[in-house]
PDB file of C-alpha atoms and ligand atoms in Angstrom:
ATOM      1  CA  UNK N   1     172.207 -97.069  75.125  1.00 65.00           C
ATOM      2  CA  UNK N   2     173.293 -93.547  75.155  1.00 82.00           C
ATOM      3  CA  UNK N   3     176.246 -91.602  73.922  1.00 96.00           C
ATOM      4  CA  UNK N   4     178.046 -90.219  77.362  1.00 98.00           C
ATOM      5  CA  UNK N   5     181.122 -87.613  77.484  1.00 98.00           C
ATOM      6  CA  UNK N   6     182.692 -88.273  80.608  1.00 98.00           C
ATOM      7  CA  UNK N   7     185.392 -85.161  81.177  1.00 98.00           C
ATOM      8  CA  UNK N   8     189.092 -85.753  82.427  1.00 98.00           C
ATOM      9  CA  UNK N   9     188.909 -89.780  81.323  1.00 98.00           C
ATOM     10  CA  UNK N  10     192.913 -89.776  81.521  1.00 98.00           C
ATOM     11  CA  UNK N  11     193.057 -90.939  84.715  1.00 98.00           C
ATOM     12  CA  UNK N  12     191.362 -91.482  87.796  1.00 98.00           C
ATOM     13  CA  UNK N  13     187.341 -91.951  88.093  1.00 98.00           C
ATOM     14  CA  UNK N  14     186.554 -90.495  85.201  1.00 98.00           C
ATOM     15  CA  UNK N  15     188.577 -93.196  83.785  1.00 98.00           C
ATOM     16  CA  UNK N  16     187.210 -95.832  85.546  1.00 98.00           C
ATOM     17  CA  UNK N  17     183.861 -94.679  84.677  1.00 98.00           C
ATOM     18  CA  UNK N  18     184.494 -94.176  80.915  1.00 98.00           C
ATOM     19  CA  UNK N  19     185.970 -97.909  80.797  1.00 98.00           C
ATOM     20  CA  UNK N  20     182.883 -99.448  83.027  1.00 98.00           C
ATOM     21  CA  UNK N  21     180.267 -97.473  80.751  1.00 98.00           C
ATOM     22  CA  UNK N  22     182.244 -98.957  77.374  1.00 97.00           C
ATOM     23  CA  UNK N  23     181.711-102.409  78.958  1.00 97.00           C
ATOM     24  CA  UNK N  24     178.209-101.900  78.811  1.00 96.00           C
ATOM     25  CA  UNK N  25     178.097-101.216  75.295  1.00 96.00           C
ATOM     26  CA  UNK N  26     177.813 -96.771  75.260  1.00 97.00           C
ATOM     27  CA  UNK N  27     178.729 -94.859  73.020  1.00 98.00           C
ATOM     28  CA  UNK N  28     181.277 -92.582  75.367  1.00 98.00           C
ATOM     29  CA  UNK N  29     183.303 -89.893  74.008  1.00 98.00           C
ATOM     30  CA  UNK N  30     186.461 -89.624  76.286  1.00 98.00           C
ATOM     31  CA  UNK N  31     188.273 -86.065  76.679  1.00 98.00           C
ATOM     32  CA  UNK N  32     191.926 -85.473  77.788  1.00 98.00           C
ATOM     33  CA  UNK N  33     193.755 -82.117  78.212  1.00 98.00           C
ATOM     34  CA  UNK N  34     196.492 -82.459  75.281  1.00 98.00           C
ATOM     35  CA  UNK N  35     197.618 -84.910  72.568  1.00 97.00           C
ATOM     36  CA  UNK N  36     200.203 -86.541  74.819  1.00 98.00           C
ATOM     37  CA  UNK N  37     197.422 -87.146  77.884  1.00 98.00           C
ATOM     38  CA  UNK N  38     195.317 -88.484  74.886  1.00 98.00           C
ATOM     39  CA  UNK N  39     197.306 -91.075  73.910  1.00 98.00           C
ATOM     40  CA  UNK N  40     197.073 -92.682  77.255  1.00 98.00           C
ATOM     41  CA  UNK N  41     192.972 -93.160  76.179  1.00 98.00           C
ATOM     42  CA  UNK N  42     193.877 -95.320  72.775  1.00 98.00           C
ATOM     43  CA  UNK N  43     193.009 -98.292  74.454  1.00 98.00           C
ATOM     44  CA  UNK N  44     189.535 -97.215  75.049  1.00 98.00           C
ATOM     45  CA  UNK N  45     189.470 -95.579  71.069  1.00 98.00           C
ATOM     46  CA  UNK N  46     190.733 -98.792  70.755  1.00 98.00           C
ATOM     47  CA  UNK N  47     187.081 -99.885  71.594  1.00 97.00           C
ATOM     48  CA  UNK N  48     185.391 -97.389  70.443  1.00 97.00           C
ATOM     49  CA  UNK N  49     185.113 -94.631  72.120  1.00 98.00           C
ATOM     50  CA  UNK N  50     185.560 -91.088  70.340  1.00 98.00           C
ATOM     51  CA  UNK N  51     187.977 -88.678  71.402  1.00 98.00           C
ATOM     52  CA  UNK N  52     187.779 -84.899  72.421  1.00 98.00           C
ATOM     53  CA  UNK N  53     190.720 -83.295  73.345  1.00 98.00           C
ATOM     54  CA  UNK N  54     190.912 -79.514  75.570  1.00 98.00           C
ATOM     55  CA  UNK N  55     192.399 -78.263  78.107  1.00 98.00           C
ATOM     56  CA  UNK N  56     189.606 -77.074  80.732  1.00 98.00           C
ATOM     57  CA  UNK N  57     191.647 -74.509  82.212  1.00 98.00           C
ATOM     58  CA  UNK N  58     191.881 -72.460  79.321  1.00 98.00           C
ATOM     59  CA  UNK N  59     188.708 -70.546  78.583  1.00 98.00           C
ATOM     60  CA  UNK N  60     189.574 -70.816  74.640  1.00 98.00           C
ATOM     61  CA  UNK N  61     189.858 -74.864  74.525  1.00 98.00           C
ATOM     62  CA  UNK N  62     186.496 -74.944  76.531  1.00 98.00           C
ATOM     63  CA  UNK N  63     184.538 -72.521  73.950  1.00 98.00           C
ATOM     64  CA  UNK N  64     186.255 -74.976  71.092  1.00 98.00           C
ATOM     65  CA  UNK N  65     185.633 -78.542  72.607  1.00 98.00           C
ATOM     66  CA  UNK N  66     181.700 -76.782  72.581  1.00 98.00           C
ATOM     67  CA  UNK N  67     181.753 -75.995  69.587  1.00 98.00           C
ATOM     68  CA  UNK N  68     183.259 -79.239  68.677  1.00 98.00           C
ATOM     69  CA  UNK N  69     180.229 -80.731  70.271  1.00 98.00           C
ATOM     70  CA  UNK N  70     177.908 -79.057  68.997  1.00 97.00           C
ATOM     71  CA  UNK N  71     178.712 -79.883  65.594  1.00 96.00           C
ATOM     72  CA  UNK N  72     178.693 -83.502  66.808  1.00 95.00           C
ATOM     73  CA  UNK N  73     176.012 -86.219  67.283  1.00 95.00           C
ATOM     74  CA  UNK N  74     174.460 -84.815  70.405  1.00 96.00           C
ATOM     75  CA  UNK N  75     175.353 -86.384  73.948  1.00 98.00           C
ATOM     76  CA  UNK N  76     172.401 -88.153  75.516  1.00 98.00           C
ATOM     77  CA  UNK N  77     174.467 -87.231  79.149  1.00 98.00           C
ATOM     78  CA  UNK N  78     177.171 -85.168  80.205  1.00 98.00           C
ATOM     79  CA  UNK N  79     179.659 -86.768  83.456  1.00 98.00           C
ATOM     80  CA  UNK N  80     181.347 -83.864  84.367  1.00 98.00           C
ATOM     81  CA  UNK N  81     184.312 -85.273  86.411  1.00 98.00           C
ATOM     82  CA  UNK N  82     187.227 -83.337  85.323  1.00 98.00           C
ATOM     83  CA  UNK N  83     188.500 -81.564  88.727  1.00 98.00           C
ATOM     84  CA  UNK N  84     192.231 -80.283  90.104  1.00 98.00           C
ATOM     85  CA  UNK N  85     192.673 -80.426  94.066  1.00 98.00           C
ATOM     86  CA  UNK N  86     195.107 -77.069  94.090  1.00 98.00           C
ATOM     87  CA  UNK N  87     196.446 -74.206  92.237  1.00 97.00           C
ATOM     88  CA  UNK N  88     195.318 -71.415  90.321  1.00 97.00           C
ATOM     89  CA  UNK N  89     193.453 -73.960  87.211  1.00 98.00           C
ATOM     90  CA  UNK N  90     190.648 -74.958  90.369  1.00 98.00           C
ATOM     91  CA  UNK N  91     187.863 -72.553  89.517  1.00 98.00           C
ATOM     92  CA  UNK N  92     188.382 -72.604  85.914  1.00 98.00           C
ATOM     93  CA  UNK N  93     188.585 -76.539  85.730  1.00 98.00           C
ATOM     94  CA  UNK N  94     186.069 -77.300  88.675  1.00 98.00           C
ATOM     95  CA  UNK N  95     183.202 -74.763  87.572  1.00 98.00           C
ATOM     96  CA  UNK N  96     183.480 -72.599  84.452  1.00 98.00           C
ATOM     97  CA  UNK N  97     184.475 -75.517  82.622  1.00 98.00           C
ATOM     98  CA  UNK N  98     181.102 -77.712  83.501  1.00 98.00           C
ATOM     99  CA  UNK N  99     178.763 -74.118  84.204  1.00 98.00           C
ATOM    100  CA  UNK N 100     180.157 -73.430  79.993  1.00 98.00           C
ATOM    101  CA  UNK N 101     179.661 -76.731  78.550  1.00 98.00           C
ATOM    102  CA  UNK N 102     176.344 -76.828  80.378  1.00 98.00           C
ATOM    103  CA  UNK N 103     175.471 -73.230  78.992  1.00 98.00           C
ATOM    104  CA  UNK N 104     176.583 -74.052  75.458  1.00 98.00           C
ATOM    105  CA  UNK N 105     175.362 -77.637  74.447  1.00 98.00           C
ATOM    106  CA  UNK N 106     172.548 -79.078  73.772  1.00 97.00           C
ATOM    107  CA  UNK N 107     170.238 -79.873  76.746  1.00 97.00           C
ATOM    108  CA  UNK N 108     171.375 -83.767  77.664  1.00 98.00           C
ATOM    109  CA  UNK N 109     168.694 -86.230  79.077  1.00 97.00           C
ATOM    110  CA  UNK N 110     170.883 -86.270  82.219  1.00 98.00           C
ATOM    111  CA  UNK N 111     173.802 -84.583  83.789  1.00 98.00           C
ATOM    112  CA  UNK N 112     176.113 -85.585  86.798  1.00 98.00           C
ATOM    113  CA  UNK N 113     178.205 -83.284  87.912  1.00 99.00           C
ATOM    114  CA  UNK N 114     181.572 -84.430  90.362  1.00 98.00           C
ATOM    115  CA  UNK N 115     180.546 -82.623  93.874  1.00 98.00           C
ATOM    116  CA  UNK N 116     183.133 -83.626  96.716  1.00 98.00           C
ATOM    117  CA  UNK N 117     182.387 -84.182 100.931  1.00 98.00           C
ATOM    118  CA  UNK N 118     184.509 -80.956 100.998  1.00 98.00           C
ATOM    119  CA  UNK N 119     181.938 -78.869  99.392  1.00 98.00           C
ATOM    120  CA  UNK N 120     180.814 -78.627 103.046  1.00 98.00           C
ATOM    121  CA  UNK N 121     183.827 -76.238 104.069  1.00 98.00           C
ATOM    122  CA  UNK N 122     183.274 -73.937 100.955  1.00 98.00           C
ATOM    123  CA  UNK N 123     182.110 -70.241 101.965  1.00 97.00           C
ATOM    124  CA  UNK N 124     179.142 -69.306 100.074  1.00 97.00           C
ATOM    125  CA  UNK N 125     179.635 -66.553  98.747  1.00 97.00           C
ATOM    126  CA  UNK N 126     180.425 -65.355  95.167  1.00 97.00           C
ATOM    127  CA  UNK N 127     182.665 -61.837  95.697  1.00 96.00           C
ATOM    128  CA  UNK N 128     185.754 -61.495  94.750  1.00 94.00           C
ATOM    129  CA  UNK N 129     186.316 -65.062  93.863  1.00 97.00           C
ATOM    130  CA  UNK N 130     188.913 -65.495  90.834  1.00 97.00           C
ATOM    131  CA  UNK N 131     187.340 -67.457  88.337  1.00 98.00           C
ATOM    132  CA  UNK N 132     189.658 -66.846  85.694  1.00 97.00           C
ATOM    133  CA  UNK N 133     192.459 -68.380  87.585  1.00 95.00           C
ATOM    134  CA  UNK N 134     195.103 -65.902  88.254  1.00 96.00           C
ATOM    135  CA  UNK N 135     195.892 -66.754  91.452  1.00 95.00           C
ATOM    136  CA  UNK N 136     195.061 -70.779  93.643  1.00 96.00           C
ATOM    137  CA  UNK N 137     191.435 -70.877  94.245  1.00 95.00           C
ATOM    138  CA  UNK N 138     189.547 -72.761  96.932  1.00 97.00           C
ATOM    139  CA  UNK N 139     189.047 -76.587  96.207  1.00 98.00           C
ATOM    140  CA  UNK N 140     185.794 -76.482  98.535  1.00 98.00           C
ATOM    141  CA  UNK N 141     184.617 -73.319  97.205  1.00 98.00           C
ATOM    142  CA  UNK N 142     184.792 -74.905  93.824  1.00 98.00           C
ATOM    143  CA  UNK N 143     182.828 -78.110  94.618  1.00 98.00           C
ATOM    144  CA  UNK N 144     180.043 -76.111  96.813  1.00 98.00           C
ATOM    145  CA  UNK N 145     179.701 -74.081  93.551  1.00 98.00           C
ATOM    146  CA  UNK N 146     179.418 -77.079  91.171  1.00 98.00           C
ATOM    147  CA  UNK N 147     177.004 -78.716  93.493  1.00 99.00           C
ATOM    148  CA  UNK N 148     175.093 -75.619  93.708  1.00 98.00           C
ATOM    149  CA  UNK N 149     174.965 -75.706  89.673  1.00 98.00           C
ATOM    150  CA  UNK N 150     173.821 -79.423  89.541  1.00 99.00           C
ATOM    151  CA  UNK N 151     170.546 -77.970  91.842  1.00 98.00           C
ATOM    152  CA  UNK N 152     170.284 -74.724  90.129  1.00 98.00           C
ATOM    153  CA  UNK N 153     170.062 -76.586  86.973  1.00 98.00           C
ATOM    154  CA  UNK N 154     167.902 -78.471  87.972  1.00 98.00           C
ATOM    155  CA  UNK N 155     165.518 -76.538  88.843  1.00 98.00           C
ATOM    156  CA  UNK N 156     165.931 -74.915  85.794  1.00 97.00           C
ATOM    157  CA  UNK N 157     165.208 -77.786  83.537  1.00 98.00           C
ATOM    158  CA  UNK N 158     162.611 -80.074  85.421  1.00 97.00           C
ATOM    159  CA  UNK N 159     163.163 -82.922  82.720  1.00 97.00           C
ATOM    160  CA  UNK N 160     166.739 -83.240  82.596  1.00 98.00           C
ATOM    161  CA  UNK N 161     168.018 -85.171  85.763  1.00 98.00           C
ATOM    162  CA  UNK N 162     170.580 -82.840  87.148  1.00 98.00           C
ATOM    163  CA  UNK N 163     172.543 -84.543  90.291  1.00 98.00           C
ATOM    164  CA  UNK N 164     175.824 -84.236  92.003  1.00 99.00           C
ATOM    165  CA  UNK N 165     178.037 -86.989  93.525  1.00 98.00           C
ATOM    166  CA  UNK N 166     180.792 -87.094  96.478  1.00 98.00           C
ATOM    167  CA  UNK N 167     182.317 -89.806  94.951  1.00 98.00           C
ATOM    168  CA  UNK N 168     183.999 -90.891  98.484  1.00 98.00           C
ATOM    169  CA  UNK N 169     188.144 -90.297  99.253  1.00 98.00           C
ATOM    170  CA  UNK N 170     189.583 -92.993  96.935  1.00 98.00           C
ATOM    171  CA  UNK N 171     193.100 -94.037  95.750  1.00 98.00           C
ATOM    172  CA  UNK N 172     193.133 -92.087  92.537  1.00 98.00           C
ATOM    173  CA  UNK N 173     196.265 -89.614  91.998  1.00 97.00           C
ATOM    174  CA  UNK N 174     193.835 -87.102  93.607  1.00 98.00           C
ATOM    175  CA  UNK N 175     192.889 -89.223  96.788  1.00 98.00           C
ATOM    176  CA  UNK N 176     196.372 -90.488  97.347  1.00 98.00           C
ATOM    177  CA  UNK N 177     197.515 -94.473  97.630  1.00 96.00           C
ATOM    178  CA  UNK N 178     196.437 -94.101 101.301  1.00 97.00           C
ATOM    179  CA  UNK N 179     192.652 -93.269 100.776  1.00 98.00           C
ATOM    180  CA  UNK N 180     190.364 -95.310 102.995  1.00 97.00           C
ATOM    181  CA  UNK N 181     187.181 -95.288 100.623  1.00 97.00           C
ATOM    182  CA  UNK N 182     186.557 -98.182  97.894  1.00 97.00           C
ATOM    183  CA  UNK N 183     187.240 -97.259  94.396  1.00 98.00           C
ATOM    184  CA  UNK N 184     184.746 -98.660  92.720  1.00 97.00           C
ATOM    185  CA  UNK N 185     181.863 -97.710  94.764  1.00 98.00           C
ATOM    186  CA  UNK N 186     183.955 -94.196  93.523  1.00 98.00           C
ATOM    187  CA  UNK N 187     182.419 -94.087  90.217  1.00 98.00           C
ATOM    188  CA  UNK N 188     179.664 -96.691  90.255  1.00 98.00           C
ATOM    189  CA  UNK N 189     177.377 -94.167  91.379  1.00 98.00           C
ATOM    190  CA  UNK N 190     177.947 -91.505  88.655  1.00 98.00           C
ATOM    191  CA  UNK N 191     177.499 -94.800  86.057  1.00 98.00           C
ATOM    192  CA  UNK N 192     174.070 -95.620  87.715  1.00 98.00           C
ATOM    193  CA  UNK N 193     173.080 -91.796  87.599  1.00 98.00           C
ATOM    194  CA  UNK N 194     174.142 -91.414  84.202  1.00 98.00           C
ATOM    195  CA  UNK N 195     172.096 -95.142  82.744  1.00 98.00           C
ATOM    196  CA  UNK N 196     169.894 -96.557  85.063  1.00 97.00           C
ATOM    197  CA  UNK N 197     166.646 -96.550  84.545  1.00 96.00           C
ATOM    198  CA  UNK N 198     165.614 -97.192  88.546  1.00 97.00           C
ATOM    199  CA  UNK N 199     163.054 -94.274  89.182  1.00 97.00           C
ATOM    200  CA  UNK N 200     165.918 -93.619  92.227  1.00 97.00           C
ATOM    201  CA  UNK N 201     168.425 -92.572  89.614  1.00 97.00           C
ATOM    202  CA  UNK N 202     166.011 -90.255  87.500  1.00 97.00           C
ATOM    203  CA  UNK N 203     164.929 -87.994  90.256  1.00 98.00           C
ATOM    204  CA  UNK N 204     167.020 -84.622  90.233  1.00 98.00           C
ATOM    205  CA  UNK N 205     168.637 -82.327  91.599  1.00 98.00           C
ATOM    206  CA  UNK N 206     170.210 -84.635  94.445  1.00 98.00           C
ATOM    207  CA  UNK N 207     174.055 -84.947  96.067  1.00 98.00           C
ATOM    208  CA  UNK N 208     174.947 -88.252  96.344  1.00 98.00           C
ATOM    209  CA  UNK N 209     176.983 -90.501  97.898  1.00 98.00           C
ATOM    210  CA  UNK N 210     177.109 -94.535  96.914  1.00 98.00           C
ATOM    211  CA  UNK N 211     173.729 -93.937  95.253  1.00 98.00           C
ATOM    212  CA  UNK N 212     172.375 -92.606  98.602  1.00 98.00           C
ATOM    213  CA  UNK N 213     170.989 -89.408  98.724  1.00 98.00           C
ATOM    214  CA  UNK N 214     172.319 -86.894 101.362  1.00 98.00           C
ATOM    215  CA  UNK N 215     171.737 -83.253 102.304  1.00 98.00           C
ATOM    216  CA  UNK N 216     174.478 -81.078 101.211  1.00 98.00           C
ATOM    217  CA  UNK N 217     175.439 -77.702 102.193  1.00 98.00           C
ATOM    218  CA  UNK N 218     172.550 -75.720 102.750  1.00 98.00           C
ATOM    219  CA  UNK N 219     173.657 -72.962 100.526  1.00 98.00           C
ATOM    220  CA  UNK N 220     173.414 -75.735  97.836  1.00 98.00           C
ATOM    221  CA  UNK N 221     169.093 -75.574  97.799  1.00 98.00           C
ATOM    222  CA  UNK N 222     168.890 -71.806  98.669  1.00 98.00           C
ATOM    223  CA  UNK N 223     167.295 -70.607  94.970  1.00 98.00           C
ATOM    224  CA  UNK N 224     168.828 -66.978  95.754  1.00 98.00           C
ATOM    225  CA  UNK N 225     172.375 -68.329  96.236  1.00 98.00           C
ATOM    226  CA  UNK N 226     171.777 -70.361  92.961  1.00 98.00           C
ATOM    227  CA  UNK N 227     170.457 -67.392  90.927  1.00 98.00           C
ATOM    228  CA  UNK N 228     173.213 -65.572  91.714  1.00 98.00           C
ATOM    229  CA  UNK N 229     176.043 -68.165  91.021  1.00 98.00           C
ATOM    230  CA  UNK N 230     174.435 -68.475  87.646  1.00 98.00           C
ATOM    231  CA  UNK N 231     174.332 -64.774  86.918  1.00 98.00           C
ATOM    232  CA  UNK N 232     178.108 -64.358  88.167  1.00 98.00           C
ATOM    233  CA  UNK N 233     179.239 -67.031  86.232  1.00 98.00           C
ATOM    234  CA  UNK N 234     177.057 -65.907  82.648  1.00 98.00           C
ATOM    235  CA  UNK N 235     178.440 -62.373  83.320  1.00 98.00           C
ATOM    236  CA  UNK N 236     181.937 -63.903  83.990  1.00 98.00           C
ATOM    237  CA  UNK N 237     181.898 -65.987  81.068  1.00 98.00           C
ATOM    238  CA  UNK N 238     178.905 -63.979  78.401  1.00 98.00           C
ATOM    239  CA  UNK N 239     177.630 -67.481  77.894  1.00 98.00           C
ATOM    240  CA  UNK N 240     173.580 -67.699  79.772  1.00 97.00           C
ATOM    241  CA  UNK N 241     172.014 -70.653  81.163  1.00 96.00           C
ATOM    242  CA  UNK N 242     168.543 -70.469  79.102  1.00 86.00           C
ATOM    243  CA  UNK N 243     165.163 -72.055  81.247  1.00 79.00           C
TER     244      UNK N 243
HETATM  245  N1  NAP B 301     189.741 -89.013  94.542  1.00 87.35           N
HETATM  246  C1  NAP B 301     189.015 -88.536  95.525  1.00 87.35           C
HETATM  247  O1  NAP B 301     189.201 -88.930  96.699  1.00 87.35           O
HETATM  248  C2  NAP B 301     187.916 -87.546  95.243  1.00 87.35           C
HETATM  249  C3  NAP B 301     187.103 -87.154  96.330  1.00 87.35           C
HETATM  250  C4  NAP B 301     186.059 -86.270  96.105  1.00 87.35           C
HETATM  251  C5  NAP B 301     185.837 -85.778  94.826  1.00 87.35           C
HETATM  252  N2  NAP B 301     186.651 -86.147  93.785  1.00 87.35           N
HETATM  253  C6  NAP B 301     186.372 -85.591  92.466  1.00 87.35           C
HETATM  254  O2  NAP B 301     186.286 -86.618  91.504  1.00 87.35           O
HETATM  255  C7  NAP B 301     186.722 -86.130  90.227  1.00 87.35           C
HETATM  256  C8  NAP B 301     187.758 -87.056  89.664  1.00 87.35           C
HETATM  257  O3  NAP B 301     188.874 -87.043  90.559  1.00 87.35           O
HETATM  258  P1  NAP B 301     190.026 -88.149  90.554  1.00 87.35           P
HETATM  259  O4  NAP B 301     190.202 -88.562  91.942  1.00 87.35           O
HETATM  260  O5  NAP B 301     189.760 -89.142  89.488  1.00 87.35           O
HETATM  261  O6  NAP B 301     191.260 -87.217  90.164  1.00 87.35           O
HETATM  262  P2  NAP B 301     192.522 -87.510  89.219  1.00 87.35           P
HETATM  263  O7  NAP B 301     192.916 -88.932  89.351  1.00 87.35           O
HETATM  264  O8  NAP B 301     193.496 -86.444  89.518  1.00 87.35           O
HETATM  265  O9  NAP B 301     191.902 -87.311  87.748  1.00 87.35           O
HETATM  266  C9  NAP B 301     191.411 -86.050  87.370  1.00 87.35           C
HETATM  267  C10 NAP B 301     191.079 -86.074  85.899  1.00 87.35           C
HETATM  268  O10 NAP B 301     190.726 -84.741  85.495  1.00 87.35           O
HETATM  269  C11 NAP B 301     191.570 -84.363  84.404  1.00 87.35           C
HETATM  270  N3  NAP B 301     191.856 -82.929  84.376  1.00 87.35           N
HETATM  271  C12 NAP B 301     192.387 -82.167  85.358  1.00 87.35           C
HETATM  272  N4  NAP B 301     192.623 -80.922  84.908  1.00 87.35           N
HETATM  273  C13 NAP B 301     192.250 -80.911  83.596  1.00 87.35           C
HETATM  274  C14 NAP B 301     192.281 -79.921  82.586  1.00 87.35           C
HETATM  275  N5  NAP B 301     192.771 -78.686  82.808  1.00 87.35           N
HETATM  276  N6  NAP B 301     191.793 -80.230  81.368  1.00 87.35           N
HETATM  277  C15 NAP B 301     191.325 -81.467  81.129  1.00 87.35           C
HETATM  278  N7  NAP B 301     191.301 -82.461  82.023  1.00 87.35           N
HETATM  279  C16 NAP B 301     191.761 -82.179  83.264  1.00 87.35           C
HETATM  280  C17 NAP B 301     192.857 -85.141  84.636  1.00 87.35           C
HETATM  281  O11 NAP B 301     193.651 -85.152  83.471  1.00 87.35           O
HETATM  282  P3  NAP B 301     195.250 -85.409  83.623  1.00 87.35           P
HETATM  283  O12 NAP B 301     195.377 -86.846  83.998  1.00 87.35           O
HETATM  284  O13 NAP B 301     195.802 -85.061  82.289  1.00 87.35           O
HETATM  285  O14 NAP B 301     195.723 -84.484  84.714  1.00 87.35           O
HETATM  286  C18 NAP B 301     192.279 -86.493  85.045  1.00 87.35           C
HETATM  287  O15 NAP B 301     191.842 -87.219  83.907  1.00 87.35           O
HETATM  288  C19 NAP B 301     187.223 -84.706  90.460  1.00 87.35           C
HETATM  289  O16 NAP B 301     186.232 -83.778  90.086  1.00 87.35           O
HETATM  290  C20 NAP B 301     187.467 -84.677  91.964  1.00 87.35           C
HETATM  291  O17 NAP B 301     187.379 -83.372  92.478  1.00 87.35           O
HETATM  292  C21 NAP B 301     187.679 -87.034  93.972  1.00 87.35           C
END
């Protein structure tokens, strides 16, 4: 058993996988933007999950839902699932929010970052990219970056199981009623990543896709491209990635 935050557990997958680890008896600490998206989550306080509440688009909520955690049992994993398709909250939600909390907690025994199939049509490149949100940022950009952070992390910290997961196009608000891929396969694999103990789902530093392992962009294992995402986003945010 192990105490799990899953981000952005409104709605959608992250949801789904907050309820489905709660079945199986975690501890999970659920996290919605505001009070009034919170109270959609008291059926799962209900059972006993602990609430966090920020909004990830604002650099301020993310240094205080840290700090929150800090001061808080530590999390045995981190599910970082929170993501926006469009608009100017993409870079801030999709990657400072996860590279922060991944800078400022604790090191987890595992974390699984939400990576997309679009990742593949992100440029890789780190200039002039807005990460602060003034202006709509790239929805692929933002998932090639975040997988690139599950792989730069870890290689970083060898013990901690780092991975990434397209979780598929699925009928969540995101996907749309009309998406062809199967919702639970959607967030079964992040729930496997995040528990199992299968030697499969304690190897790092993959991108997967119903718990098969694929090769993702190849800017996502270049160690240069990752060293340099990580130094952007420390000197963007002042927060480093230690190891
Ligand atoms: N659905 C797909 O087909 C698909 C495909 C590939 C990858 N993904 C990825 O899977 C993850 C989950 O997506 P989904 O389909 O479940 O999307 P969703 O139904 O739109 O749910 C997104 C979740 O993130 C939360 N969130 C968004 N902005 C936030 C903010 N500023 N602060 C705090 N929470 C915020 C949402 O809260 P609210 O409900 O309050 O907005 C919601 O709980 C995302 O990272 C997405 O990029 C999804």
């Amino acid at each position: 058993m192990s105490r799990i935050l899953v981000t952005g557990s409104a709605d959608g997958l992250g949801r789904l996988t907050a309820e489905a680890l709660l079945t199986h008896g975690h501890d999970i600490v659920v996290h919605a933007r505001n009070a009034r998206r919170a109270g959609t989550l008291a059926p799962l306080v209900d059972r006993g999950a602990e609430l966090m509440v920020a909004d990830l688009a604002v650099r301020e909520e993310v240094l205080r839902l840290a700090l929150e955690l800090r001061g808080a049992e530590p999390l045995g994993v981190v599910i970082h699932n929170a993501g926006v398709w469009s608009g100017s909250a993409v870079m801030p939600v999709n990657i400072v929010a996860p590279y922060l909390l991944t800078a400022l907690l604790p090191r987890p025994r595992r974390l699984v970052y939400l990576s997309s199939g679009s990742h593949y049509g992100g440029h890789p490149t780190t200039g002039g990219v807005d990460w602060r949100g003034h202006r709509a940022g790239s929805y692929e950009a933002s998932k090639l970056f975040v997988t690139t952070l599950a792989a730069a992390v870890a290689r970083r910290w060898p013990d901690v199981p780092s991975n990434a997961v397209d979780p598929g196009w699925v009928p969540t608000r995101m996907g749309g009623r009309n998406a062809p891929d199967d919702l639970d396969l959607g967030h079964q694999t992040q729930e496997w990543l995040a528990t199992s103990d299968d030697p499969e789902a304690l190897t790092t530093g993959g991108y997967w896709h119903h718990r098969e392992r694929r090769q993702p962009h190849r800017s996502v294992n270049d160690e240069a491209f990752q060293d340099e995402l990580v130094r952007v986003l420390a000197d963007e945010t002042g927060a480093a990635l230690r190891g």
